[in-house]
mmCIF file of C-alpha atoms in Angstrom:
data_model
loop_
_atom_site.group_PDB
_atom_site.id
_atom_site.type_symbol
_atom_site.label_atom_id
_atom_site.label_comp_id
_atom_site.label_asym_id
_atom_site.label_seq_id
_atom_site.Cartn_x
_atom_site.Cartn_y
_atom_site.Cartn_z
ATOM 1 C CA ASN A 273 -11.586 -4.621 -11.134
ATOM 2 C CA ARG A 274 -11.879 -8.248 -10.027
ATOM 3 C CA ILE A 275 -11.508 -10.975 -12.655
ATOM 4 C CA SER A 276 -14.195 -13.638 -13.007
ATOM 5 C CA GLN A 277 -12.896 -15.558 -16.031
ATOM 6 C CA ILE A 278 -9.851 -16.194 -18.210
ATOM 7 C CA ASN A 279 -10.948 -17.517 -21.584
ATOM 8 C CA ASP A 280 -9.501 -20.574 -23.317
ATOM 9 C CA LEU A 281 -8.873 -19.377 -26.875
ATOM 10 C CA THR A 282 -8.335 -22.879 -28.266
ATOM 11 C CA GLY A 283 -12.088 -23.375 -28.650
ATOM 12 C CA LEU A 284 -12.157 -26.343 -26.264
ATOM 13 C CA GLY A 285 -14.009 -24.375 -23.592
ATOM 14 C CA ASN A 286 -11.482 -24.965 -20.807
ATOM 15 C CA HIS A 287 -12.099 -21.555 -19.307
ATOM 16 C CA ALA A 288 -10.682 -20.640 -15.887
ATOM 17 C CA VAL A 289 -13.543 -19.143 -13.873
ATOM 18 C CA GLN A 290 -14.369 -17.819 -10.425
ATOM 19 C CA SER A 291 -17.858 -16.701 -9.399
ATOM 20 C CA THR A 292 -17.190 -15.835 -5.747
ATOM 21 C CA ASP A 293 -16.116 -12.203 -5.342
ATOM 22 C CA ALA A 294 -13.859 -12.881 -2.354
ATOM 23 C CA ASN A 295 -11.901 -15.466 -4.353
ATOM 24 C CA LYS A 296 -11.419 -13.428 -7.523
ATOM 25 C CA PRO A 297 -7.970 -11.991 -8.295
ATOM 26 C CA VAL A 298 -7.758 -8.335 -9.241
ATOM 27 C CA LEU A 299 -6.563 -6.842 -12.482
ATOM 28 C CA SER A 300 -3.342 -4.882 -12.479
ATOM 29 C CA ARG A 301 -2.733 -1.579 -14.183
ATOM 30 C CA ALA A 302 -1.334 -1.484 -17.717
ATOM 31 C CA ASP A 303 1.559 0.754 -16.636
ATOM 32 C CA ASN A 304 4.289 0.737 -13.987
ATOM 33 C CA GLN A 305 2.435 2.900 -11.466
ATOM 34 C CA GLN A 306 1.699 1.399 -8.070
ATOM 35 C CA ASN A 307 0.071 2.225 -4.744
ATOM 36 C CA LEU A 308 -0.010 -0.512 -2.111
ATOM 37 C CA PHE A 309 -1.960 1.605 0.381
ATOM 38 C CA LEU A 310 -5.748 1.440 0.357
ATOM 39 C CA GLN A 311 -7.746 4.683 0.492
ATOM 40 C CA SER A 312 -4.681 6.842 -0.069
ATOM 41 C CA GLU A 313 -6.693 10.044 0.288
ATOM 42 C CA ASP A 314 -9.076 9.028 3.079
ATOM 43 C CA LEU A 315 -7.455 8.256 6.420
ATOM 44 C CA SER A 316 -10.842 7.641 8.026
ATOM 45 C CA THR A 317 -11.417 4.301 6.274
ATOM 46 C CA SER A 318 -8.828 1.544 5.743
ATOM 47 C CA TRP A 319 -6.286 3.072 8.109
ATOM 48 C CA THR A 320 -5.888 1.894 11.705
ATOM 49 C CA LYS A 321 -5.805 4.924 14.004
ATOM 50 C CA THR A 322 -4.140 4.452 17.386
ATOM 51 C CA ARG A 323 -4.739 7.262 19.865
ATOM 52 C CA SER A 324 -5.359 9.560 16.924
ATOM 53 C CA ASN A 325 -8.259 11.068 14.993
ATOM 54 C CA VAL A 326 -8.915 12.245 11.450
ATOM 55 C CA THR A 327 -10.612 15.256 9.904
ATOM 56 C CA VAL A 328 -11.426 14.253 6.327
ATOM 57 C CA ASN A 329 -10.824 16.719 3.478
ATOM 58 C CA ALA A 330 -9.465 19.350 5.816
ATOM 59 C CA VAL A 331 -7.367 21.382 3.343
ATOM 60 C CA ALA A 332 -6.457 21.617 -0.329
ATOM 61 C CA ASP A 333 -3.912 19.353 -2.010
ATOM 62 C CA PRO A 334 -0.825 21.462 -2.885
ATOM 63 C CA TYR A 335 -0.605 19.756 -6.290
ATOM 64 C CA THR A 336 -4.211 19.829 -7.485
ATOM 65 C CA GLY A 337 -5.893 22.491 -5.348
ATOM 66 C CA LEU A 338 -8.689 20.027 -4.560
ATOM 67 C CA THR A 339 -9.765 19.662 -0.930
ATOM 68 C CA THR A 340 -8.625 16.079 -0.474
ATOM 69 C CA VAL A 341 -5.955 16.301 2.242
ATOM 70 C CA ASP A 342 -6.900 15.010 5.695
ATOM 71 C CA LYS A 343 -5.730 16.143 9.105
ATOM 72 C CA LEU A 344 -4.319 13.412 11.348
ATOM 73 C CA TYR A 345 -4.235 14.638 14.934
ATOM 74 C CA ASP A 346 -3.546 13.168 18.337
ATOM 75 C CA ASP A 347 -6.074 12.391 21.029
ATOM 76 C CA ALA A 348 -5.612 13.521 24.626
ATOM 77 C CA SER A 349 -3.723 10.418 25.784
ATOM 78 C CA ALA A 350 -0.711 11.244 27.948
ATOM 79 C CA ALA A 351 2.767 9.738 27.597
ATOM 80 C CA ASN A 352 1.899 7.654 24.575
ATOM 81 C CA SER A 353 2.235 7.354 20.794
ATOM 82 C CA HIS A 354 -0.275 8.679 18.258
ATOM 83 C CA LEU A 355 -0.347 7.126 14.798
ATOM 84 C CA ALA A 356 -2.087 5.772 11.701
ATOM 85 C CA SER A 357 -1.044 2.588 9.920
ATOM 86 C CA GLN A 358 -1.778 -0.008 7.259
ATOM 87 C CA THR A 359 -0.393 -3.491 6.709
ATOM 88 C CA PHE A 360 0.953 -5.178 3.595
ATOM 89 C CA ASP A 361 2.758 -8.446 2.827
ATOM 90 C CA VAL A 362 6.416 -7.768 1.974
ATOM 91 C CA ILE A 363 8.986 -9.803 0.076
ATOM 92 C CA SER A 364 12.578 -10.189 1.257
ATOM 93 C CA GLY A 365 15.034 -8.128 -0.768
ATOM 94 C CA VAL A 366 12.402 -5.798 -2.210
ATOM 95 C CA THR A 367 12.862 -2.097 -1.479
ATOM 96 C CA TYR A 368 9.708 -0.196 -0.491
ATOM 97 C CA LYS A 369 9.089 3.539 -0.460
ATOM 98 C CA ILE A 370 6.543 5.465 1.634
ATOM 99 C CA SER A 371 5.657 8.959 0.485
ATOM 100 C CA ALA A 372 3.113 11.623 1.391
ATOM 101 C CA VAL A 373 2.571 15.362 1.240
ATOM 102 C CA CYS A 374 2.735 16.855 4.728
ATOM 103 C CA LYS A 375 2.197 20.179 6.453
ATOM 104 C CA ALA A 376 2.549 20.832 10.151
ATOM 105 C CA ALA A 377 -0.585 21.457 12.190
ATOM 106 C CA GLY A 378 1.249 21.471 15.505
ATOM 107 C CA ARG A 379 3.200 18.219 15.038
ATOM 108 C CA ASP A 380 5.994 16.723 12.976
ATOM 109 C CA ILE A 381 5.863 13.233 11.463
ATOM 110 C CA SER A 382 7.861 10.005 11.324
ATOM 111 C CA PHE A 383 7.506 7.283 8.679
ATOM 112 C CA ARG A 384 8.226 3.837 10.130
ATOM 113 C CA PHE A 385 8.661 0.311 8.756
ATOM 114 C CA ASN A 386 7.582 -2.554 11.026
ATOM 115 C CA ASN A 387 10.445 -4.437 12.689
ATOM 116 C CA THR A 388 9.235 -7.900 11.618
ATOM 117 C CA GLY A 389 9.921 -7.441 7.921
ATOM 118 C CA PHE A 390 12.598 -4.757 8.110
ATOM 119 C CA THR A 391 15.756 -3.982 10.037
ATOM 120 C CA ALA A 392 14.814 -2.981 13.584
ATOM 121 C CA ASN A 393 13.863 0.646 14.084
ATOM 122 C CA SER A 394 13.760 1.563 10.398
ATOM 123 C CA TYR A 395 12.301 5.049 10.317
ATOM 124 C CA ALA A 396 12.710 8.595 9.085
ATOM 125 C CA HIS A 397 11.725 11.673 11.066
ATOM 126 C CA PHE A 398 10.728 14.850 9.221
ATOM 127 C CA ASN A 399 10.853 18.307 10.781
ATOM 128 C CA LEU A 400 7.998 20.140 9.087
ATOM 129 C CA ALA A 401 8.993 23.493 10.552
ATOM 130 C CA THR A 402 12.512 23.544 9.110
ATOM 131 C CA GLY A 403 11.867 21.295 6.092
ATOM 132 C CA ALA A 404 14.585 18.835 7.008
ATOM 133 C CA VAL A 405 15.065 15.121 7.547
ATOM 134 C CA SER A 406 16.128 15.326 11.176
ATOM 135 C CA SER A 407 16.973 11.653 11.693
ATOM 136 C CA VAL A 408 16.943 8.214 10.032
ATOM 137 C CA SER A 409 17.586 4.769 11.491
ATOM 138 C CA GLY A 410 17.693 1.065 10.735
ATOM 139 C CA GLY A 411 18.968 1.360 7.190
ATOM 140 C CA ALA A 412 16.155 3.655 6.061
ATOM 141 C CA THR A 413 16.906 6.550 3.746
ATOM 142 C CA ALA A 414 14.769 9.651 3.340
ATOM 143 C CA SER A 415 14.277 12.900 1.484
ATOM 144 C CA ILE A 416 12.106 15.971 1.902
ATOM 145 C CA THR A 417 11.177 18.388 -0.897
ATOM 146 C CA SER A 418 9.589 21.797 -0.419
ATOM 147 C CA LEU A 419 6.363 22.357 -2.340
ATOM 148 C CA GLY A 420 5.909 25.914 -1.099
ATOM 149 C CA SER A 421 3.562 27.390 1.517
ATOM 150 C CA SER A 422 5.022 25.085 4.228
ATOM 151 C CA TRP A 423 4.059 21.931 2.302
ATOM 152 C CA TYR A 424 6.594 19.135 1.863
ATOM 153 C CA LEU A 425 6.832 15.901 -0.059
ATOM 154 C CA CYS A 426 8.280 13.424 2.437
ATOM 155 C CA GLU A 427 9.728 10.084 1.297
ATOM 156 C CA ALA A 428 11.305 7.188 3.185
ATOM 157 C CA THR A 429 12.783 3.991 1.750
ATOM 158 C CA ALA A 430 13.801 0.658 3.300
ATOM 159 C CA THR A 431 14.527 -2.853 2.046
ATOM 160 C CA ALA A 432 12.666 -5.838 3.495
ATOM 161 C CA ILE A 433 14.937 -8.400 5.166
ATOM 162 C CA ALA A 434 12.259 -11.115 5.420
ATOM 163 C CA THR A 435 9.195 -12.243 3.503
ATOM 164 C CA SER A 436 6.449 -11.494 5.986
ATOM 165 C CA ALA A 437 2.674 -11.084 6.016
ATOM 166 C CA GLY A 438 0.802 -8.174 7.541
ATOM 167 C CA ILE A 439 3.742 -5.826 7.997
ATOM 168 C CA ALA A 440 2.779 -2.400 9.305
ATOM 169 C CA PHE A 441 3.733 0.839 7.592
ATOM 170 C CA ILE A 442 3.198 3.639 10.064
ATOM 171 C CA PHE A 443 2.744 7.401 10.187
ATOM 172 C CA TYR A 444 3.713 8.512 13.699
ATOM 173 C CA LEU A 445 2.905 12.013 14.883
ATOM 174 C CA ALA A 446 5.941 13.464 16.612
ATOM 175 C CA THR A 447 7.403 16.429 18.440
ATOM 176 C CA PRO A 448 10.082 18.625 16.810
ATOM 177 C CA ALA A 449 12.699 16.633 18.726
ATOM 178 C CA GLY A 450 11.543 13.464 16.969
ATOM 179 C CA THR A 451 9.809 12.055 20.024
ATOM 180 C CA THR A 452 6.821 9.847 19.193
ATOM 181 C CA VAL A 453 5.755 9.347 22.811
ATOM 182 C CA TYR A 454 4.303 12.538 24.266
ATOM 183 C CA ASN A 455 1.193 14.058 25.841
ATOM 184 C CA GLY A 456 -1.521 14.498 23.233
ATOM 185 C CA ASP A 457 -3.694 17.612 23.332
ATOM 186 C CA GLY A 458 -6.581 16.380 21.198
ATOM 187 C CA ALA A 459 -5.970 18.932 18.452
ATOM 188 C CA SER A 460 -2.381 19.082 17.176
ATOM 189 C CA GLY A 461 -1.346 17.017 14.197
ATOM 190 C CA VAL A 462 -0.263 16.987 10.555
ATOM 191 C CA TYR A 463 -2.066 17.618 7.281
ATOM 192 C CA LEU A 464 -1.405 14.388 5.405
ATOM 193 C CA GLY A 465 -2.303 13.493 1.812
ATOM 194 C CA ARG A 466 -1.317 11.605 -1.329
ATOM 195 C CA CYS A 467 -0.191 8.648 0.800
ATOM 196 C CA GLN A 468 1.666 6.088 -1.274
ATOM 197 C CA LEU A 469 3.483 2.810 -0.733
ATOM 198 C CA ARG A 470 5.315 1.400 -3.724
ATOM 199 C CA GLU A 471 8.217 -0.801 -4.676
ATOM 200 C CA SER A 472 11.297 1.158 -5.669
ATOM 201 C CA THR A 473 11.061 -0.248 -9.207
ATOM 202 C CA ALA A 474 7.617 1.273 -9.743
ATOM 203 C CA ASP A 475 7.129 4.695 -11.301
ATOM 204 C CA SER A 476 7.469 7.586 -8.884
ATOM 205 C CA THR A 477 4.283 9.188 -10.228
ATOM 206 C CA TYR A 478 1.584 9.327 -7.569
ATOM 207 C CA ILE A 479 -1.558 7.289 -8.227
ATOM 208 C CA ALA A 480 -4.550 7.478 -5.894
ATOM 209 C CA SER A 481 -6.181 4.330 -4.520
ATOM 210 C CA THR A 482 -9.637 3.665 -3.121
ATOM 211 C CA THR A 483 -10.975 0.213 -2.171
ATOM 212 C CA PHE A 484 -8.482 -1.662 -4.409
ATOM 213 C CA LEU A 485 -4.708 -1.576 -4.413
ATOM 214 C CA GLN A 486 -3.094 -0.148 -7.518
ATOM 215 C CA HIS A 487 -0.833 -2.961 -8.776
ATOM 216 C CA LYS A 488 1.708 -2.257 -11.480
ATOM 217 C CA GLY A 489 1.482 -4.206 -14.724
ATOM 218 C CA ILE A 490 4.125 -6.275 -16.492
ATOM 219 C CA ASN A 491 5.620 -4.986 -19.747
ATOM 220 C CA SER A 492 2.765 -2.459 -19.972
ATOM 221 C CA LYS A 493 0.191 -5.274 -19.855
ATOM 222 C CA ARG A 494 -2.678 -5.887 -17.442
ATOM 223 C CA VAL A 495 -2.313 -9.181 -15.565
ATOM 224 C CA PRO A 496 -4.215 -10.974 -12.772
ATOM 225 C CA VAL A 497 -2.865 -10.381 -9.268
ATOM 226 C CA PHE A 498 -3.634 -12.988 -6.590
ATOM 227 C CA ASP A 499 -3.663 -12.208 -2.867
ATOM 228 C CA GLY A 500 -1.827 -15.371 -1.794
ATOM 229 C CA VAL A 501 -4.666 -16.289 0.572
ATOM 230 C CA ASN A 502 -7.914 -17.283 -1.118
ATOM 231 C CA ASP A 503 -7.826 -16.173 -4.747
ATOM 232 C CA TYR A 504 -8.059 -18.897 -7.383
ATOM 233 C CA PHE A 505 -9.798 -20.042 -10.574
ATOM 234 C CA LEU A 506 -11.597 -23.289 -11.420
ATOM 235 C CA ALA A 507 -10.953 -25.104 -14.680
ATOM 236 C CA ASN A 508 -14.338 -26.415 -15.901
ATOM 237 C CA GLY A 509 -15.480 -26.455 -12.277
ATOM 238 C CA VAL A 510 -13.412 -29.485 -11.273
ATOM 239 C CA ALA A 511 -9.791 -28.402 -11.065
ATOM 240 C CA THR A 512 -8.231 -25.707 -8.956
ATOM 241 C CA ALA A 513 -6.216 -23.479 -11.213
ATOM 242 C CA LEU A 514 -3.990 -20.442 -10.897
ATOM 243 C CA SER A 515 -4.144 -20.290 -7.112
ATOM 244 C CA GLY A 516 -1.790 -18.504 -4.743
ATOM 245 C CA THR A 517 -0.898 -19.849 -1.308
ATOM 246 C CA ASP A 518 2.344 -18.112 -0.382
ATOM 247 C CA LYS A 519 2.227 -14.354 -0.929
ATOM 248 C CA PRO A 520 0.785 -11.799 -3.343
ATOM 249 C CA PHE A 521 2.066 -12.459 -6.832
ATOM 250 C CA THR A 522 1.250 -11.733 -10.440
ATOM 251 C CA MET A 523 0.470 -14.447 -12.955
ATOM 252 C CA ILE A 524 2.519 -14.048 -16.129
ATOM 253 C CA ALA A 525 1.663 -17.289 -17.962
ATOM 254 C CA VAL A 526 -1.144 -19.835 -18.185
ATOM 255 C CA ILE A 527 -0.395 -23.480 -19.002
ATOM 256 C CA LYS A 528 -3.283 -25.443 -20.507
ATOM 257 C CA PRO A 529 -3.518 -28.975 -19.035
ATOM 258 C CA ASP A 530 -4.141 -32.170 -20.959
ATOM 259 C CA ARG A 531 -6.759 -33.986 -18.878
ATOM 260 C CA THR A 532 -9.700 -36.297 -19.275
ATOM 261 C CA ALA A 533 -13.231 -35.278 -18.329
ATOM 262 C CA GLY A 534 -13.839 -35.275 -14.603
ATOM 263 C CA SER A 535 -10.231 -35.562 -13.482
ATOM 264 C CA ALA A 536 -9.034 -32.965 -10.978
ATOM 265 C CA GLN A 537 -5.844 -31.537 -12.367
ATOM 266 C CA THR A 538 -4.106 -28.322 -11.416
ATOM 267 C CA ILE A 539 -3.361 -25.952 -14.284
ATOM 268 C CA CYS A 540 -0.926 -23.781 -12.366
ATOM 269 C CA ASN A 541 -0.286 -23.431 -8.643
ATOM 270 C CA LEU A 542 1.961 -20.441 -7.986
#
C-alpha cells in the first residue's frame, strides 16, 4: 500500500512522484481503525525478543476460533527479565493504548511504556489467574475483561509527555506478584494475540497488521502517511515535495506551486 504518485488534475502534468520503494509514503485506511504494531499476530517477526522465545500459532483466538495466537515464553536465564517489544515514534500529549488477548501459560504479564516518552515507570500488571489488574504506575490506567475459558482482554493506556522517536512498548512476562525479574524455566509464559497499539482517538475495534502499520484515515478518507525520515515525492523530478523530516504525519492538503521550468521549488514540506 505504498504510494508512487499523486496526480495533478489541472492538466499541467505537475505530478508528485516517487519511484523508490523505501521513499514512498503509505496509504492510510479509509476509516478510524488503527494498529501501530507491526505483525500483530506473529511475535516471531517484527518483535524484539529479550530472553524470551515464541511458539507461533500455538492456540486458537478466543474471538475467531482460528489458530493465530502465539505463546511468548521465557528462556532459562536466571534473575532477569523476559519480554517482547516494538518501537514507535510518539507525540507529546497524545494518549496511546496497548491491548492484547492473554491467557496464562505459567506466567502473568505487564504492559509497559518506555520511560523516554512517558512518565517514568508507566505500566500495568495483569494477574491472569484472578483476572484482575493487580497494579498500575506512572500515570497509566488499565482494564481487564474476561472472555471466558481463562482468556482476558488486557488494556493499558498512557499519555506521552515528550515527542520522541523509537519509543518501546513492551510485553513483560511476570510472576503473580508482579515481578518482572525472575528465574526463567524455558517453558512458562503467556498466550498472547491480537496485539494492538493505537491512539485513544482511534476506534477500539481490533484490526490486524502484517508488514505495514494500519494508519487511521481522516474524515473517512485515505491519505498519504509519511514516516518522517525518508519519505517524499518529486515534482517533475526537480523539486522535493511533500516530505517529512520531523515525525510521522499525515498529509491533508497539497499546494500546487507556481514555478518556471527547471527551478527547484518545494511544494510542501511538513
